Every structure is written in C-alpha cells, then in structure tokens.
C-alpha cells in the first residue's frame, strides 16, 4: 500500500499527512525505533491516521470540501490568534501523526473489547473499592494531546481577555 500525502490541496484519496521519509527523520531526531521497512512504517502511519480521523468532531473549523478523504485541510481554524490558511496542514497535526505512529508499534491506539466492572480488589493488605459502576480501561496519549490541543475546539471553558 502506498501512502498518498495530503498537501493541503484536498488531494484525492489521501491517506496520510506525512511521508515515510518525514516519519523516519522525525523518529531519528528523537531516538525512536520505528518499523524497519517502509511497509512497516506505512502501517504505523496508517494506524495513526485511523486515530486522528476519530478526532473529527473535536477539530476546529470545517473540512475544505465534502469530498476530501481526510479531515484536513480545514477552513475557519484559528491557532494562537492567527487564522490558518485552508491550504495548510498544521505542523502540530503532522507531528501528532508521527508521534502516534511511533506509539502504535508498542500499543493499541484504540483498544476495544469487553471490560468487566470491578466492585473491589484486594492484594495482601492493600485493597481498593470502586464507586458504583466499577472501573474501566482508558488509554491516554499525553504527548499527542499536547500537540493536538491547539487544533481542538474549546469545550466547557471560557476564555477571558483583558482589554
């Protein structure tokens, strides 16, 4: 499977924001071990795209065209007080895809399955009891969240500006 890179021009059938070469350079600069072959790197980048596409409702603005295959490019996006051109794929988004691709090699980015509620658990003298409803499993990607935060809509927060 070859990657088709979205450049900001609403490329038909695009399936990645970054190339294998960009991903390899990003990983090398951070000392990350990534897929040894280009096909393995493509798989990691594809898993990352699956995760990013799941964020569709959280992104600011709107898709540039209804027909485009990915969520970006977008219109109506303001980052750090500046309007983002609809022909730009934000560097934060590219970095997030590469960070997720790296993470995908060692963990499931979107775990699914049945999770059993646990009312309490005991290990020797240490015990824990859960509220009604038990516990659940959640995966957090703080490095990715930090990159994507400027691209997400604010929800439930007010921004105060002093004049």
PDB file of C-alpha atoms in Angstrom:
ATOM      1  CA  UNK A   1       0.000   0.000   0.000  1.00  0.00           C
ATOM      2  CA  UNK A   2       1.477   3.342  -0.976  1.00  0.00           C
ATOM      3  CA  UNK A   3       0.789   6.431   1.053  1.00  0.00           C
ATOM      4  CA  UNK A   4      -0.959   9.313  -0.679  1.00  0.00           C
ATOM      5  CA  UNK A   5       0.088  12.501   1.078  1.00  0.00           C
ATOM      6  CA  UNK A   6      -2.371  15.303   1.809  1.00  0.00           C
ATOM      7  CA  UNK A   7      -0.585  18.551   0.984  1.00  0.00           C
ATOM      8  CA  UNK A   8      -3.378  20.986   1.801  1.00  0.00           C
ATOM      9  CA  UNK A   9      -4.895  20.789  -1.688  1.00  0.00           C
ATOM     10  CA  UNK A  10      -7.634  18.283  -0.743  1.00  0.00           C
ATOM     11  CA  UNK A  11      -5.715  15.508  -2.542  1.00  0.00           C
ATOM     12  CA  UNK A  12      -7.995  12.748  -3.840  1.00  0.00           C
ATOM     13  CA  UNK A  13      -7.718   9.508  -1.840  1.00  0.00           C
ATOM     14  CA  UNK A  14      -5.106  10.947   0.545  1.00  0.00           C
ATOM     15  CA  UNK A  15      -4.351   8.666   3.472  1.00  0.00           C
ATOM     16  CA  UNK A  16      -1.516  10.413   5.340  1.00  0.00           C
ATOM     17  CA  UNK A  17      -0.289  13.863   6.273  1.00  0.00           C
ATOM     18  CA  UNK A  18       3.375  12.806   6.253  1.00  0.00           C
ATOM     19  CA  UNK A  19       5.613  10.650   4.100  1.00  0.00           C
ATOM     20  CA  UNK A  20       7.671   7.680   5.229  1.00  0.00           C
ATOM     21  CA  UNK A  21      10.810   9.825   4.823  1.00  0.00           C
ATOM     22  CA  UNK A  22       9.394  12.574   7.096  1.00  0.00           C
ATOM     23  CA  UNK A  23       8.433   9.961   9.686  1.00  0.00           C
ATOM     24  CA  UNK A  24      11.875   8.333   9.575  1.00  0.00           C
ATOM     25  CA  UNK A  25      13.579  11.721  10.053  1.00  0.00           C
ATOM     26  CA  UNK A  26      11.231  12.638  12.944  1.00  0.00           C
ATOM     27  CA  UNK A  27      11.916   9.301  14.639  1.00  0.00           C
ATOM     28  CA  UNK A  28      15.679   9.516  14.126  1.00  0.00           C
ATOM     29  CA  UNK A  29      15.798  13.013  15.637  1.00  0.00           C
ATOM     30  CA  UNK A  30      14.124  11.675  18.788  1.00  0.00           C
ATOM     31  CA  UNK A  31      15.937   8.345  19.012  1.00  0.00           C
ATOM     32  CA  UNK A  32      12.729   6.394  18.343  1.00  0.00           C
ATOM     33  CA  UNK A  33      12.791   2.890  16.934  1.00  0.00           C
ATOM     34  CA  UNK A  34      10.194   2.562  14.191  1.00  0.00           C
ATOM     35  CA  UNK A  35       9.296  -0.002  11.543  1.00  0.00           C
ATOM     36  CA  UNK A  36      12.441  -1.395   9.929  1.00  0.00           C
ATOM     37  CA  UNK A  37      10.981  -1.327   6.420  1.00  0.00           C
ATOM     38  CA  UNK A  38       8.930   1.219   4.508  1.00  0.00           C
ATOM     39  CA  UNK A  39       5.848  -1.072   4.502  1.00  0.00           C
ATOM     40  CA  UNK A  40       6.034  -1.325   8.312  1.00  0.00           C
ATOM     41  CA  UNK A  41       6.382   2.448   8.620  1.00  0.00           C
ATOM     42  CA  UNK A  42       3.337   2.842   6.335  1.00  0.00           C
ATOM     43  CA  UNK A  43       1.329   0.547   8.602  1.00  0.00           C
ATOM     44  CA  UNK A  44       2.307   2.637  11.643  1.00  0.00           C
ATOM     45  CA  UNK A  45       1.351   5.863   9.851  1.00  0.00           C
ATOM     46  CA  UNK A  46      -1.971   4.314   8.776  1.00  0.00           C
ATOM     47  CA  UNK A  47      -2.820   3.299  12.348  1.00  0.00           C
ATOM     48  CA  UNK A  48      -2.026   6.862  13.414  1.00  0.00           C
ATOM     49  CA  UNK A  49      -4.369   8.230  10.730  1.00  0.00           C
ATOM     50  CA  UNK A  50      -7.150   5.961  11.967  1.00  0.00           C
ATOM     51  CA  UNK A  51      -6.759   7.534  15.405  1.00  0.00           C
ATOM     52  CA  UNK A  52      -6.655  11.101  14.043  1.00  0.00           C
ATOM     53  CA  UNK A  53      -9.741  10.544  11.897  1.00  0.00           C
ATOM     54  CA  UNK A  54     -11.529   9.520  15.088  1.00  0.00           C
ATOM     55  CA  UNK A  55     -10.947  13.059  16.388  1.00  0.00           C
ATOM     56  CA  UNK A  56     -13.116  14.582  13.634  1.00  0.00           C
ATOM     57  CA  UNK A  57     -15.690  16.159  15.966  1.00  0.00           C
ATOM     58  CA  UNK A  58     -13.014  17.768  18.119  1.00  0.00           C
ATOM     59  CA  UNK A  59     -11.189  19.689  15.373  1.00  0.00           C
ATOM     60  CA  UNK A  60     -11.799  23.400  14.897  1.00  0.00           C
ATOM     61  CA  UNK A  61     -13.348  24.627  11.661  1.00  0.00           C
ATOM     62  CA  UNK A  62     -14.815  22.561   8.820  1.00  0.00           C
ATOM     63  CA  UNK A  63     -13.435  20.363   6.074  1.00  0.00           C
ATOM     64  CA  UNK A  64     -12.435  22.339   2.969  1.00  0.00           C
ATOM     65  CA  UNK A  65     -14.550  20.099   0.716  1.00  0.00           C
ATOM     66  CA  UNK A  66     -17.131  17.441   1.437  1.00  0.00           C
ATOM     67  CA  UNK A  67     -15.404  15.039  -0.950  1.00  0.00           C
ATOM     68  CA  UNK A  68     -11.924  15.128   0.640  1.00  0.00           C
ATOM     69  CA  UNK A  69     -10.861  11.866   2.216  1.00  0.00           C
ATOM     70  CA  UNK A  70      -9.243  13.243   5.397  1.00  0.00           C
ATOM     71  CA  UNK A  71     -10.308  15.818   7.988  1.00  0.00           C
ATOM     72  CA  UNK A  72      -7.684  18.332   6.869  1.00  0.00           C
ATOM     73  CA  UNK A  73      -7.380  20.764   5.136  1.00  0.00           C
ATOM     74  CA  UNK A  74      -9.985  22.801   7.006  1.00  0.00           C
ATOM     75  CA  UNK A  75     -11.433  26.299   6.895  1.00  0.00           C
ATOM     76  CA  UNK A  76     -12.250  28.570   9.830  1.00  0.00           C
ATOM     77  CA  UNK A  77      -9.358  27.489  12.024  1.00  0.00           C
ATOM     78  CA  UNK A  78      -7.626  29.963  14.334  1.00  0.00           C
ATOM     79  CA  UNK A  79      -4.456  28.891  16.166  1.00  0.00           C
ATOM     80  CA  UNK A  80      -2.697  31.169  18.623  1.00  0.00           C
ATOM     81  CA  UNK A  81      -4.824  34.088  17.439  1.00  0.00           C
ATOM     82  CA  UNK A  82      -3.943  33.659  13.751  1.00  0.00           C
ATOM     83  CA  UNK A  83      -6.220  32.352  11.004  1.00  0.00           C
ATOM     84  CA  UNK A  84      -4.803  29.220   9.433  1.00  0.00           C
ATOM     85  CA  UNK A  85      -4.820  29.130   5.642  1.00  0.00           C
ATOM     86  CA  UNK A  86      -7.072  26.423   4.242  1.00  0.00           C
ATOM     87  CA  UNK A  87      -4.135  25.206   2.146  1.00  0.00           C
ATOM     88  CA  UNK A  88      -2.006  24.393   5.207  1.00  0.00           C
ATOM     89  CA  UNK A  89      -1.670  21.107   7.033  1.00  0.00           C
ATOM     90  CA  UNK A  90      -0.640  22.230  10.548  1.00  0.00           C
ATOM     91  CA  UNK A  91       2.764  21.100  11.762  1.00  0.00           C
ATOM     92  CA  UNK A  92       1.113  20.078  15.049  1.00  0.00           C
ATOM     93  CA  UNK A  93      -1.084  17.621  13.132  1.00  0.00           C
ATOM     94  CA  UNK A  94       1.880  16.159  11.260  1.00  0.00           C
ATOM     95  CA  UNK A  95       3.851  15.758  14.489  1.00  0.00           C
ATOM     96  CA  UNK A  96       0.842  14.152  16.173  1.00  0.00           C
ATOM     97  CA  UNK A  97       0.544  11.624  13.344  1.00  0.00           C
ATOM     98  CA  UNK A  98       4.229  10.739  13.637  1.00  0.00           C
ATOM     99  CA  UNK A  99       4.062  10.502  17.437  1.00  0.00           C
ATOM    100  CA  UNK A 100       1.011   8.243  17.184  1.00  0.00           C
ATOM    101  CA  UNK A 101       2.722   6.141  14.511  1.00  0.00           C
ATOM    102  CA  UNK A 102       5.652   5.598  16.864  1.00  0.00           C
ATOM    103  CA  UNK A 103       3.302   4.694  19.731  1.00  0.00           C
ATOM    104  CA  UNK A 104       1.359   2.280  17.512  1.00  0.00           C
ATOM    105  CA  UNK A 105       4.394  -0.006  17.304  1.00  0.00           C
ATOM    106  CA  UNK A 106       4.121  -0.820  21.012  1.00  0.00           C
ATOM    107  CA  UNK A 107       0.465  -0.316  21.963  1.00  0.00           C
ATOM    108  CA  UNK A 108      -3.059  -0.387  20.615  1.00  0.00           C
ATOM    109  CA  UNK A 109      -4.055   3.231  19.967  1.00  0.00           C
ATOM    110  CA  UNK A 110      -7.775   2.427  20.115  1.00  0.00           C
ATOM    111  CA  UNK A 111      -8.328  -0.605  22.353  1.00  0.00           C
ATOM    112  CA  UNK A 112     -11.691  -2.283  22.168  1.00  0.00           C
ATOM    113  CA  UNK A 113     -13.332  -5.231  23.813  1.00  0.00           C
ATOM    114  CA  UNK A 114     -15.305  -6.043  26.876  1.00  0.00           C
ATOM    115  CA  UNK A 115     -14.257  -4.563  30.175  1.00  0.00           C
ATOM    116  CA  UNK A 116     -15.641  -6.133  33.298  1.00  0.00           C
ATOM    117  CA  UNK A 117     -16.723  -3.843  36.103  1.00  0.00           C
ATOM    118  CA  UNK A 118     -14.844  -4.492  39.319  1.00  0.00           C
ATOM    119  CA  UNK A 119     -16.503  -3.610  42.615  1.00  0.00           C
ATOM    120  CA  UNK A 120     -13.366  -4.164  44.710  1.00  0.00           C
ATOM    121  CA  UNK A 121      -9.936  -5.747  44.570  1.00  0.00           C
ATOM    122  CA  UNK A 122      -7.535  -6.947  47.273  1.00  0.00           C
ATOM    123  CA  UNK A 123      -3.816  -7.686  47.183  1.00  0.00           C
ATOM    124  CA  UNK A 124      -2.492  -8.849  50.554  1.00  0.00           C
ATOM    125  CA  UNK A 125      -3.401  -5.985  52.922  1.00  0.00           C
ATOM    126  CA  UNK A 126      -3.939  -3.412  50.190  1.00  0.00           C
ATOM    127  CA  UNK A 127      -7.490  -3.117  48.896  1.00  0.00           C
ATOM    128  CA  UNK A 128      -9.491  -0.774  46.726  1.00  0.00           C
ATOM    129  CA  UNK A 129     -13.222  -0.309  46.255  1.00  0.00           C
ATOM    130  CA  UNK A 130     -14.758   1.424  43.277  1.00  0.00           C
ATOM    131  CA  UNK A 131     -17.792   3.633  43.026  1.00  0.00           C
ATOM    132  CA  UNK A 132     -20.974   2.210  41.607  1.00  0.00           C
ATOM    133  CA  UNK A 133     -20.244   1.176  38.034  1.00  0.00           C
ATOM    134  CA  UNK A 134     -16.782  -0.250  38.662  1.00  0.00           C
ATOM    135  CA  UNK A 135     -13.653   0.567  36.700  1.00  0.00           C
ATOM    136  CA  UNK A 136     -12.758   0.924  33.055  1.00  0.00           C
ATOM    137  CA  UNK A 137      -9.697   0.977  30.852  1.00  0.00           C
ATOM    138  CA  UNK A 138      -8.602   4.198  29.202  1.00  0.00           C
ATOM    139  CA  UNK A 139      -5.544   4.929  27.103  1.00  0.00           C
ATOM    140  CA  UNK A 140      -4.103   8.424  27.202  1.00  0.00           C
ATOM    141  CA  UNK A 141      -1.551   9.811  24.787  1.00  0.00           C
ATOM    142  CA  UNK A 142      -0.423  12.973  26.587  1.00  0.00           C
ATOM    143  CA  UNK A 143       2.357  13.766  24.096  1.00  0.00           C
ATOM    144  CA  UNK A 144      -0.200  13.603  21.280  1.00  0.00           C
ATOM    145  CA  UNK A 145      -2.858  15.514  23.211  1.00  0.00           C
ATOM    146  CA  UNK A 146      -0.378  18.346  23.791  1.00  0.00           C
ATOM    147  CA  UNK A 147       0.303  18.578  20.055  1.00  0.00           C
ATOM    148  CA  UNK A 148      -3.370  18.454  19.054  1.00  0.00           C
ATOM    149  CA  UNK A 149      -4.711  20.792  21.751  1.00  0.00           C
ATOM    150  CA  UNK A 150      -4.350  23.997  19.642  1.00  0.00           C
ATOM    151  CA  UNK A 151      -6.347  22.318  16.837  1.00  0.00           C
ATOM    152  CA  UNK A 152      -9.247  21.246  19.056  1.00  0.00           C
ATOM    153  CA  UNK A 153     -12.370  23.241  19.834  1.00  0.00           C
ATOM    154  CA  UNK A 154     -12.609  24.559  23.361  1.00  0.00           C
ATOM    155  CA  UNK A 155     -15.364  22.769  25.215  1.00  0.00           C
ATOM    156  CA  UNK A 156     -16.795  23.814  28.525  1.00  0.00           C
ATOM    157  CA  UNK A 157     -14.241  26.547  29.037  1.00  0.00           C
ATOM    158  CA  UNK A 158     -14.441  30.295  28.896  1.00  0.00           C
ATOM    159  CA  UNK A 159     -11.542  32.353  27.679  1.00  0.00           C
ATOM    160  CA  UNK A 160     -11.108  35.677  29.406  1.00  0.00           C
ATOM    161  CA  UNK A 161      -9.448  38.504  27.544  1.00  0.00           C
ATOM    162  CA  UNK A 162      -8.378  41.633  29.352  1.00  0.00           C
ATOM    163  CA  UNK A 163      -8.792  44.845  27.387  1.00  0.00           C
TER     164      UNK A 163
END
